[in-house]
Coordinates of C-alpha atoms and ligand atoms in Angstrom, one line a residue:
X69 CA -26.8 -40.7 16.8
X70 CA -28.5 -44.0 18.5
X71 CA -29.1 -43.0 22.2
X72 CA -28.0 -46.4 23.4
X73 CA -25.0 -47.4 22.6
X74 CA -24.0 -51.3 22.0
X75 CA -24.3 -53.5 24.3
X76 CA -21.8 -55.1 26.8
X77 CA -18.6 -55.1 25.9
X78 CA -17.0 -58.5 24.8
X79 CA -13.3 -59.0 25.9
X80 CA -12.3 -59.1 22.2
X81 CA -13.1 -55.9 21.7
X82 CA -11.8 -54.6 25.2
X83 CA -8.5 -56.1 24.9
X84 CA -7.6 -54.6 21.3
X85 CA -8.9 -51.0 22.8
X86 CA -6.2 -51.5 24.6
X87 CA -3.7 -52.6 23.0
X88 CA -4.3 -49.0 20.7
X89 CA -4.2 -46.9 23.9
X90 CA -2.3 -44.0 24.2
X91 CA -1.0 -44.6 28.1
X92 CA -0.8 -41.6 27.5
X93 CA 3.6 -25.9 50.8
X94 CA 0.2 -24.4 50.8
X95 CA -0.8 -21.3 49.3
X96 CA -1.7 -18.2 52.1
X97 CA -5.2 -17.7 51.9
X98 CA -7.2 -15.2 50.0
X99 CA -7.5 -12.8 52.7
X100 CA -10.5 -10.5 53.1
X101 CA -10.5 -6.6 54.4
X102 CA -9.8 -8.0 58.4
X103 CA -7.2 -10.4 56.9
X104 CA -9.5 -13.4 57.5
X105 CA -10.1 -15.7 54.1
X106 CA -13.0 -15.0 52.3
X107 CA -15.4 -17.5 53.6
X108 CA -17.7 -19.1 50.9
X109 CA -21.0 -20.8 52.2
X110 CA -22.8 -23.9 50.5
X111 CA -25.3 -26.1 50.8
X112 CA -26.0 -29.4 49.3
X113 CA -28.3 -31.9 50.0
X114 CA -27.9 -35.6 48.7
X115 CA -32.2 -36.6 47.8
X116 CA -33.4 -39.2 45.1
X117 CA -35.7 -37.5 42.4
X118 CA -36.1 -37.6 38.8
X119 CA -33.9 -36.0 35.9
X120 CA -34.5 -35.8 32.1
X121 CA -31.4 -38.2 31.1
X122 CA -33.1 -39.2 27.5
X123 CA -34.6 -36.6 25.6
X124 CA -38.3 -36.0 25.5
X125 CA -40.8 -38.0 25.1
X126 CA -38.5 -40.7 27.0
X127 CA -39.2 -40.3 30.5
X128 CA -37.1 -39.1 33.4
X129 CA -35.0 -41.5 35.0
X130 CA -34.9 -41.9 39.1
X131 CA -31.8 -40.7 40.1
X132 CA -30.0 -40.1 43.5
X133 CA -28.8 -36.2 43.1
X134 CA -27.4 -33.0 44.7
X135 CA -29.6 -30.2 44.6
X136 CA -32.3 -31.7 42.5
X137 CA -29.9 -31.6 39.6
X138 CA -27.3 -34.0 38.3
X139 CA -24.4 -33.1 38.3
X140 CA -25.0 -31.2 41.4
X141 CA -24.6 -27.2 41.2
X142 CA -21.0 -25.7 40.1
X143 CA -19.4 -24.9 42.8
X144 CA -17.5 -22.1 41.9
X145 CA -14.5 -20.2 44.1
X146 CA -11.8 -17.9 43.7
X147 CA -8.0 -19.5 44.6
X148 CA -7.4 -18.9 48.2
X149 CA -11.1 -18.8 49.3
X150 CA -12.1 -20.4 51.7
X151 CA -15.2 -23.2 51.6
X152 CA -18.1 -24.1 53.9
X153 CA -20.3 -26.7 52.8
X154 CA -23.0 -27.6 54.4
X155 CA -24.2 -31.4 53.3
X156 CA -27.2 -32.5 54.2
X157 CA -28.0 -36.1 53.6
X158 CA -31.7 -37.0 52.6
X159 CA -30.8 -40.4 51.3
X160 CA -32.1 -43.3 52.8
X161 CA -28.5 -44.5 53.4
X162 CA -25.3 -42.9 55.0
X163 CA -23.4 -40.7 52.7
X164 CA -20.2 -38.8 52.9
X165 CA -18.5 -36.3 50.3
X166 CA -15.3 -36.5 49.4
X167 CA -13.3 -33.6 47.3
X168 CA -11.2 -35.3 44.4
X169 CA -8.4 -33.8 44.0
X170 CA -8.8 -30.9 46.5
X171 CA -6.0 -30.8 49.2
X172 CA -8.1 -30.8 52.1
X173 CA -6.9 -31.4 55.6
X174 CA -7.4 -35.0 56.5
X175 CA -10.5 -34.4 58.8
X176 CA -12.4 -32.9 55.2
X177 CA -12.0 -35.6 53.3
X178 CA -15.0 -37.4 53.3
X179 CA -14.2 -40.8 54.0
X180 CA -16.3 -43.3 56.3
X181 CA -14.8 -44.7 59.0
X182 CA -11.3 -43.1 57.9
X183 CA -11.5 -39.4 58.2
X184 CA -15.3 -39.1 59.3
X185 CA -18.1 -41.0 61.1
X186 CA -20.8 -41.1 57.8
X187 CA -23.5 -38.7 57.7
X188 CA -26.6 -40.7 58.5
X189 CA -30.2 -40.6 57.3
X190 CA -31.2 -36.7 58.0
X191 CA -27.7 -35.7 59.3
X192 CA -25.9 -32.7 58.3
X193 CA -22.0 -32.0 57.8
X194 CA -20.3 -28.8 57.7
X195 CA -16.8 -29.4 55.3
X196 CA -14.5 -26.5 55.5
X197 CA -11.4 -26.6 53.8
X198 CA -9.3 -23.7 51.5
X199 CA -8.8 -23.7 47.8
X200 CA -5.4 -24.2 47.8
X201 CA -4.9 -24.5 44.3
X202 CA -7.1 -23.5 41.5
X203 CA -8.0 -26.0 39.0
X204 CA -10.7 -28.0 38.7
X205 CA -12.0 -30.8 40.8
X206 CA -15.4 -32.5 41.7
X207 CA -17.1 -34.2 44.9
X208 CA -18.9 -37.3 45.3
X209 CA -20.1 -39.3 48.2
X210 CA -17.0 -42.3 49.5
X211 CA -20.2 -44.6 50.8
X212 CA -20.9 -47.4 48.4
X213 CA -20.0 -44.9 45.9
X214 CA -20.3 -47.8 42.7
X215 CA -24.1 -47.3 44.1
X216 CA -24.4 -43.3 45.5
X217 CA -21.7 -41.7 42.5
X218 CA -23.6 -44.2 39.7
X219 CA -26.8 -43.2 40.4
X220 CA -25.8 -39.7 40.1
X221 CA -24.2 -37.8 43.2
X222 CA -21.6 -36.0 41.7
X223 CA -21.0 -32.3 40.5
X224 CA -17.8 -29.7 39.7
X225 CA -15.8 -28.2 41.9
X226 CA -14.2 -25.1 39.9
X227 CA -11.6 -23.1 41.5
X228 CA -10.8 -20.3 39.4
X229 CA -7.0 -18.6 39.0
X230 CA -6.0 -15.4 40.5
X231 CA -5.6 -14.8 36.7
X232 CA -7.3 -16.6 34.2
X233 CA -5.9 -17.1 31.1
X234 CA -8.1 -14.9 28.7
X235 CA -11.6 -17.2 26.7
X236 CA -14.6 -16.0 25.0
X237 CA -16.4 -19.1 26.9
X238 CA -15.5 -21.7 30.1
X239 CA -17.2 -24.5 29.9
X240 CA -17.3 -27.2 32.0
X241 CA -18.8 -31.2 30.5
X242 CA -19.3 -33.8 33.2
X243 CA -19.6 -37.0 31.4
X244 CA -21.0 -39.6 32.7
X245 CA -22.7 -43.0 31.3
X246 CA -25.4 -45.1 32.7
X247 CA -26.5 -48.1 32.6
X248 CA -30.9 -47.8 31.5
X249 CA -33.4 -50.1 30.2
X250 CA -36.3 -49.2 28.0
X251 CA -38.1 -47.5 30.8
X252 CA -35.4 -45.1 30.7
X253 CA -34.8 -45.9 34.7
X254 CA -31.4 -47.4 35.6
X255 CA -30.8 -51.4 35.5
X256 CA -30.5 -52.3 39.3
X257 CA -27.6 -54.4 38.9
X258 CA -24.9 -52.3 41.6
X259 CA -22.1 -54.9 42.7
X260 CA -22.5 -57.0 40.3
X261 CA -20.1 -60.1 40.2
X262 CA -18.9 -59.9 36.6
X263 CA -18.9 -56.1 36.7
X264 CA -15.8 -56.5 39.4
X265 CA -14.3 -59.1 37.9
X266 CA -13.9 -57.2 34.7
X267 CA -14.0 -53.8 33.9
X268 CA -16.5 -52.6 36.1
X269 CA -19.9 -51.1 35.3
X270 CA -20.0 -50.0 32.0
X271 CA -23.2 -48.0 30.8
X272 CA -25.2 -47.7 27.8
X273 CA -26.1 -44.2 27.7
X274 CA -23.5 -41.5 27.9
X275 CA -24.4 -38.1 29.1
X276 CA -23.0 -35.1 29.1
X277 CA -23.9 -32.5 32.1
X278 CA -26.5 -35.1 32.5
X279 CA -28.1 -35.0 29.4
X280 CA -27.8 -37.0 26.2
X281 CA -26.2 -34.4 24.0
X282 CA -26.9 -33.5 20.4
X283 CA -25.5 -30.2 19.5
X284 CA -23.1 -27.9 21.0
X285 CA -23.1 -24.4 19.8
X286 CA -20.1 -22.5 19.2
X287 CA -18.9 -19.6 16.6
X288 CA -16.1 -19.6 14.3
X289 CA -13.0 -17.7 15.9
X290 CA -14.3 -18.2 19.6
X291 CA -11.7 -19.6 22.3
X292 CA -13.3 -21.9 24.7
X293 CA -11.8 -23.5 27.9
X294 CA -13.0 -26.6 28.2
X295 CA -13.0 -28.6 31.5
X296 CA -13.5 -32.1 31.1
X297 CA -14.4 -34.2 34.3
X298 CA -15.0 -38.4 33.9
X299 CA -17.6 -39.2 36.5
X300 CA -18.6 -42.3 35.4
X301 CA -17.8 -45.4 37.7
X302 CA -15.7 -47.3 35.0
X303 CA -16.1 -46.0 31.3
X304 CA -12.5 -44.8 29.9
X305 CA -13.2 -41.8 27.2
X306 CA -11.0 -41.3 24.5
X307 CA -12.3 -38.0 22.7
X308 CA -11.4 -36.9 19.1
X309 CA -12.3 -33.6 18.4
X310 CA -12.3 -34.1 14.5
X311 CA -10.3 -31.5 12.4
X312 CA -9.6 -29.1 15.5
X313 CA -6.3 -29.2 17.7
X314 CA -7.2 -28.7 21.3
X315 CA -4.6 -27.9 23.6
X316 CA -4.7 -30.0 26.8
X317 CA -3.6 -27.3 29.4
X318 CA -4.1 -28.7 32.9
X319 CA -4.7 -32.5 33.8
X320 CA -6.7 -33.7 37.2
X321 CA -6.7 -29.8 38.2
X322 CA -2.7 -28.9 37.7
X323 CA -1.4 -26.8 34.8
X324 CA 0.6 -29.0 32.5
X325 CA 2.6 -27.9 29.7
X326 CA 0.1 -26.7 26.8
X327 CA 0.4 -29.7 24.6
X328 CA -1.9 -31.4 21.6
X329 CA -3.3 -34.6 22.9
X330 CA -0.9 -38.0 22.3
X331 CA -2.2 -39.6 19.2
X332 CA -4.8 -36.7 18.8
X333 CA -7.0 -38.2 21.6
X334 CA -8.0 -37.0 25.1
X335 CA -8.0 -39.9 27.2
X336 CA -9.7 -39.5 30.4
X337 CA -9.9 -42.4 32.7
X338 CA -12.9 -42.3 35.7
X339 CA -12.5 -39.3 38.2
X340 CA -9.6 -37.6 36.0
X341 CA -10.2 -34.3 34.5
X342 CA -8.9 -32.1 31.4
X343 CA -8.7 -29.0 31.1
X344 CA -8.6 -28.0 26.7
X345 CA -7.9 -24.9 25.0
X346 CA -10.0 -25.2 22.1
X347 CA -10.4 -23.0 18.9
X348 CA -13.3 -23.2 16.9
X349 CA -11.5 -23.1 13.7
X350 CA -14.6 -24.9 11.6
X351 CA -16.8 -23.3 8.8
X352 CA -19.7 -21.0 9.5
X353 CA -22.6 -23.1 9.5
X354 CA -20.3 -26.7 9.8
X355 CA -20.8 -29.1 12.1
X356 CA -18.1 -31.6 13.6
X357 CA -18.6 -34.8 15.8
X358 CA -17.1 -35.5 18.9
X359 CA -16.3 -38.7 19.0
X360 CA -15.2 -41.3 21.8
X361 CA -12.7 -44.0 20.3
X362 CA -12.0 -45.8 23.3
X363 CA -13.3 -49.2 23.1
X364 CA -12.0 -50.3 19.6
X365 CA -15.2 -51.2 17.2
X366 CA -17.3 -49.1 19.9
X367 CA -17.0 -45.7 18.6
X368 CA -19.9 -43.2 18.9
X369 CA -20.4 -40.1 18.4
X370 CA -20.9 -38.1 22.0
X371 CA -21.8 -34.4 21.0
X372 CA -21.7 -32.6 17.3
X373 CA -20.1 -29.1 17.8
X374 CA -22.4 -26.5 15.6
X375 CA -21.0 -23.9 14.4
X376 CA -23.5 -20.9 13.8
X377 CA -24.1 -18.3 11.1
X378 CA -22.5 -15.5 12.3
X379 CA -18.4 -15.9 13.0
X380 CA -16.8 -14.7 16.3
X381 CA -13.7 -13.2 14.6
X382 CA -11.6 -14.9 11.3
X383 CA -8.5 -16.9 12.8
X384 CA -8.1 -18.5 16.1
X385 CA -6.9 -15.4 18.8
X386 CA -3.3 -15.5 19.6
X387 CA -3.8 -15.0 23.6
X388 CA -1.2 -16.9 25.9
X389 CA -2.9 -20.0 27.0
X390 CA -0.4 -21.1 29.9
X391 CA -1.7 -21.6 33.6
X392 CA 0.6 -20.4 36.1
X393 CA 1.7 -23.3 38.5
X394 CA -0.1 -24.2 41.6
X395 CA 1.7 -24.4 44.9
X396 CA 2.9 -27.8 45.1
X397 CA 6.4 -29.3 46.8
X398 CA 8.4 -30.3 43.7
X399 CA 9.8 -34.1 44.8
X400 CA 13.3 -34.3 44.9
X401 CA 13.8 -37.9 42.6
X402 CA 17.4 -38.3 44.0
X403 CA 16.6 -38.2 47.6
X404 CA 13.5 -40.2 47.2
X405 CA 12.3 -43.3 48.9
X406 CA 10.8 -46.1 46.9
X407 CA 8.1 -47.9 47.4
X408 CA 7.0 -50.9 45.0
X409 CA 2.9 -51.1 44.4
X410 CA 2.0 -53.9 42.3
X411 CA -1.9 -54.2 41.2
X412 CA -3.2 -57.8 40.8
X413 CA -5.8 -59.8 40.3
X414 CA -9.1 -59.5 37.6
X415 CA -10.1 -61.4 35.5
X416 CA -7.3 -63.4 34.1
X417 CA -5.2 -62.1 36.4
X418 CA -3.1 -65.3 37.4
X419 CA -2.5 -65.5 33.7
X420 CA -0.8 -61.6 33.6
X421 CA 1.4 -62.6 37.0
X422 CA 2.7 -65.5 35.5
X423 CA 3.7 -64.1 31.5
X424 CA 5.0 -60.8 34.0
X425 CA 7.3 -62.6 36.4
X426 CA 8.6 -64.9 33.8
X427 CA 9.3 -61.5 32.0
X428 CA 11.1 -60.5 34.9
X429 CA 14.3 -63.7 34.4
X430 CA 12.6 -66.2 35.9
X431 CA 14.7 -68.1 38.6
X432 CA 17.9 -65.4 38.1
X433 CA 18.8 -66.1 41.4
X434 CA 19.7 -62.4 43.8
X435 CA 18.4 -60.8 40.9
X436 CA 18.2 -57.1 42.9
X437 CA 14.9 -55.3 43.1
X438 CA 13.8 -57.1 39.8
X439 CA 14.8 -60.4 41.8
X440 CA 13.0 -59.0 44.5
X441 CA 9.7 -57.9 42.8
X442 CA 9.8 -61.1 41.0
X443 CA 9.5 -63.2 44.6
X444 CA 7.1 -60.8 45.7
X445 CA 5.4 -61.6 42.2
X446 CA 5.1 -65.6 43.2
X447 CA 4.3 -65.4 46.9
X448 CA 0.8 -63.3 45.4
X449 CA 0.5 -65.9 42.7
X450 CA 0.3 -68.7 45.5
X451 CA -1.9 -66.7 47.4
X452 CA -4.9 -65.9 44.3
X453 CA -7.1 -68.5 44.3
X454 CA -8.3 -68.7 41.2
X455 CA -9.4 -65.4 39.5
X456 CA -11.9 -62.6 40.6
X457 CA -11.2 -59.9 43.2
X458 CA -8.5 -57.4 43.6
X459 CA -5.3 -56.6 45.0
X460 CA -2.6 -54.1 45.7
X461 CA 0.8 -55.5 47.1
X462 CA -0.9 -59.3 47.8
X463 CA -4.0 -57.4 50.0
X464 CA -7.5 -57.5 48.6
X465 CA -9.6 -54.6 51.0
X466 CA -12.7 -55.9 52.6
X467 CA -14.9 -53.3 54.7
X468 CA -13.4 -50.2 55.2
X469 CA -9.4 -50.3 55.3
X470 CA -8.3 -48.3 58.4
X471 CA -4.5 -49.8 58.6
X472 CA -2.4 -48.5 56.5
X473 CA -0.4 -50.7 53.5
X474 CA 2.3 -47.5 53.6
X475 CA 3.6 -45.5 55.6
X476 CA 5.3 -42.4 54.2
X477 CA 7.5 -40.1 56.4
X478 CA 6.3 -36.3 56.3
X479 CA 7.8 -34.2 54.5
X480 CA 10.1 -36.3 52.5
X481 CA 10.1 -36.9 48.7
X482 CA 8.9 -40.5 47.7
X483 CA 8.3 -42.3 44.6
X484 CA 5.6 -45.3 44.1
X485 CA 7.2 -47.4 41.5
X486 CA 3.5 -49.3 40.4
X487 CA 3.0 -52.5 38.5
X488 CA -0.3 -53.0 36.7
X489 CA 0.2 -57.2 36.7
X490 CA -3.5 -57.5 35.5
X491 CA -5.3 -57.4 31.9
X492 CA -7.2 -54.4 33.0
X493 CA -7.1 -50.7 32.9
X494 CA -6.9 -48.8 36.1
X495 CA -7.2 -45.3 37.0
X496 CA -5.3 -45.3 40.1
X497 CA -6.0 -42.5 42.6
X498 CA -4.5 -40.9 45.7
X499 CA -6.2 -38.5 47.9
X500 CA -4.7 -35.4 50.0
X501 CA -1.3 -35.0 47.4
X502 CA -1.0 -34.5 43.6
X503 CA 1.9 -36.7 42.4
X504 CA 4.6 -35.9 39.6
X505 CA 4.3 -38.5 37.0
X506 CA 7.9 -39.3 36.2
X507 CA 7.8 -42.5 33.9
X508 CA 6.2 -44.6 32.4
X509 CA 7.6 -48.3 31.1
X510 CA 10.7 -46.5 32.4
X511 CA 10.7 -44.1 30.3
X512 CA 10.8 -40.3 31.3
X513 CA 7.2 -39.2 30.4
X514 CA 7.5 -36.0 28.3
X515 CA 5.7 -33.4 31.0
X516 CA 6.2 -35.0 34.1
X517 CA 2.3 -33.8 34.5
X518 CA 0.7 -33.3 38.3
X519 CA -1.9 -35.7 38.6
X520 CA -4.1 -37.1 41.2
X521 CA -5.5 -40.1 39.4
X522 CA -3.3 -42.0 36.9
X523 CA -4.5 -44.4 34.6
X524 CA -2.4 -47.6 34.2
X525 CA -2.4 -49.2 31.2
X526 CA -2.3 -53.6 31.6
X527 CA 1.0 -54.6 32.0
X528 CA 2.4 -51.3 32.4
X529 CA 4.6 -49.7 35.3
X530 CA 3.9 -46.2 36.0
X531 CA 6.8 -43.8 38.2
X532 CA 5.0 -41.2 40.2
X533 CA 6.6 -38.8 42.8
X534 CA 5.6 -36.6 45.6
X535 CA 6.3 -34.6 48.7
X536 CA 4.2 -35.9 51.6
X537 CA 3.5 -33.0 53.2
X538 CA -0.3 -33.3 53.9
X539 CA -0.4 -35.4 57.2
X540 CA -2.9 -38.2 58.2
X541 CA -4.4 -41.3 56.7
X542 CA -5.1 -41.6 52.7
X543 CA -7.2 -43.6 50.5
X544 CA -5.2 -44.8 47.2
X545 CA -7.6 -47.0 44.8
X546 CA -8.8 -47.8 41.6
X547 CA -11.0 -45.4 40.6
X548 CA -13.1 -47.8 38.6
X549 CA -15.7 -48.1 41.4
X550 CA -16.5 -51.5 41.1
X551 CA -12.7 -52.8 41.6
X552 CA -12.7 -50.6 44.0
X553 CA -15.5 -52.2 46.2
X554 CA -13.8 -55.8 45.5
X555 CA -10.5 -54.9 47.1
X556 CA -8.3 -52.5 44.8
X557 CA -8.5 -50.0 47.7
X558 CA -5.4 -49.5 50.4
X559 CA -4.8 -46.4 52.9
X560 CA -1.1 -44.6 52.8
X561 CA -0.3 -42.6 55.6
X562 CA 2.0 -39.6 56.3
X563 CA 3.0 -39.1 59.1
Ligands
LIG647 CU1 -12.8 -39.7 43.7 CU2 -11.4 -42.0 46.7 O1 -12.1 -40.8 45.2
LIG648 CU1 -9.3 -50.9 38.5

């Protein structure tokens, strides 16, 4: 396998990968002896140094990490602990962290301005928050993150059930990609003007745990719990694991209905997670390639899973692989109230608006909410000029957003009925709540799965329900980190 993968990708290719996509109440504590949570301290300090990306005799590339490691260390509770994290900042720029996917309270979420002053230059932060549901998460700074969480300040946040389903191995891959010239150090190009525009900052070099990965080892017969996180700022992954059948058991964190993959692909958009039950059903001594099909005519293969000499045991074990449910509010759809989101802008973005509201009837006159969407459709067409940054509901974000876009009242069931009117992909994120995904194209989506990130496919419109019941000011963005620094970024607040 060539280490760097081709280069750029060329629209062509982008838009058919797309066309073939597969758009696809709080928990008591864990109490200790006295009845107080178990308390869990940690420490992590955000420094620039050097890490082995490329394998020897490349050198090691400058990086901004946690812990002199990327990813940063596992951080590892039990459901209903209780975390204390100490973050030291030794960058040479403010930094928060934020917990994706963890339902902190508001004051712990680690956004500038919005929840927190930033941690400057030689500051420390004490986060403290409980682990209300078990699943798993990561954390990455919310200050310049297409700069702080490309150059490598991210690691997993595992919170582990009060009974986990039984596996020979669980193992955690954080992938990432970067973007590295010959010298192995990464291509200084944060921000960049057609990396917005398009479909952000794409790398060249994918890594797994940070590390270009050759061989993963595994035994015929073993059971391994895989927990996929996508930290890269903007590459989509679409994994084939060759002739085995994973089981996708929890998405973004929350147990889903154990299901094979649509179209045999795990599809992971940036920040969203996996979680796979997967059977090493291979030949001793075989090998099979993991491969990412994503970007049509891009494929490569990211990791070859070796099998060994010696077998674990002859068939796959027959051990219940179900999660038991987290404590989430289930939304009640009939009592909802709606809100429309539509995305816009991009690159030939006026172009999508146009095809979508003519879609939509055109000049059917009181036309009901289509009529209604459709207007809203032209008065954002009149006010892009021209094509380039990002909006949500006519608002492109400059600086930090402090006002909110929405307002949802607490404790009532709402659904976001979102349009993707652009040619790009986004993976569309809301912090503090998980959200039902109800339908997609409107139709019913098959497991209604939890997610705190959904990706969008262009054109699409994406149903998502929830109970507001974590009060206080949200970010909801792209998760692609460079349309999220040129104005795909709103707050929502319950209150
Ligand atoms: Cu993963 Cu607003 O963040
Ligand atoms: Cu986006």
């Amino acid at each position: 396998m060539s280490i760097f993968l081709p280069p750029a990708l060329t629209r062509r290719n982008l838009l058919a990968g797309m066309a073939g996509t597969v758009a696809t109440a709080l928990l008591p504590a864990r109490h200790g002896l006295a009845g107080a949570p178990v308390v869990r301290d940690f420490a992590l300090r955000a420094a620039p140094g050097r890490s082995p990306l490329l394998p020897a005799p490349r050198g090691r590339t400058p990086v901004w990490r946690y812990n002199d490691a990327v990813p940063g260390p596992e951080i590892r509770v039990r459901q209903g602990e209780r975390l204390r994290i100490a973050v030291e900042n030794r960058l040479e720029e403010e930094t928060t962290v934020h917990w994706h996917g963890v339902r902190t309270p508001n004051a712990m979420d680690g956004v500038p301005q919005l929840t927190q002053p930033p941690i400057a230059p030689g500051e420390t932060f004490l986060y403290e928050f409980d682990a209300v549901d078990a699943g798993t998460f990561w954390y990455h700074p919310h200050q310049r993150s297409f700069e702080q969480v490309g150059r490598g300040l991210y690691g997993p946040l595992i919170v582990e059930e009060a009974e986990p389903p039984r596996v020979d191995r669980d193992v955690t891959w954080v992938l990432d990609d970067w973007r590295l010239g010959e010298d192995a150090a990464i291509v200084d190009d944060f921000g960049g003007r057609h990396d917005m525009m398009h479909a952000g900052r794409i790398g060249n070099v994918v890594t797994i745990n940070g590390r270009v990965a050759r061989d993963f080892a595994v035994r015929r017969g073993e059971r391994i719990r895989l927990r996929l996180i996508n930290a890269a700022n903007a590459r989509i992954f679409a994994l084939d694991f060759a002739d085995h059948a994973p089981l996708v058991v929890a998405l973004d964190g929350q147990p889903v209905t154990p299901h094979p993959p649509a179209g045999g692909r795990v599809v992971l958009g940036p920040a969203m997670r996996a979680d796979l039950v997967l059977d090493c059903t291979g030949p001793v001594g075989s090998r099979a390639t993991v491969v990412d099909r994503y970007y049509d005519g891009l494929e490569y293969g990211l990791v070859e899973l070796a099998y060994g000499a010696e077998p674990l045991r002859d068939a796959a074990p027959e051990w219940p692989v179900a999660l038991a449910a987290n404590p989430l509010a289930e939304p009640d759809i009939g009592a909802a109230i709606r809100h429309e989101v539509v995305f816009s802008g991009g690159m030939m973005g006026r172009m999508v608006m146009e095809e979508m509201a003519g879609r939509m009837g055109g000049d059917r006159p009181g036309g009901g909410m289509m009529g209604g969407m459709m207007g809203r459709m032209r008065s954002m067409m009149g006010m892009m000029h021209g094509d380039g940054i990002w909006l949500i509901n006519g608002v492109a974000a400059k600086g930090p957003v402090l006002e909110p876009m929405l307002t949802l009242d607490r404790g009532r069931s709402h659904v976001l009925a979102m349009t993707n009117a652009t040619a790009w992909p986004h993976p569309i994120h809301l912090h503090g709540h998980s959200f039902r995904v109800v339908s997609r194209n409107g139709d019913p989506t098959p497991y209604r799965e939890w997610q705190d990130t959904v990706l969008m496919a262009p054109r699409e419109t994406v149903e998502i329900a929830l109970v507001a019941d974590n009060p206080g000011d949200w970010m909801f963005h792209c998760h692609i980190l460079e349309h999220q620094m040129s104005g795909m970024m709103g707050v929502i607040r319950v209150a």
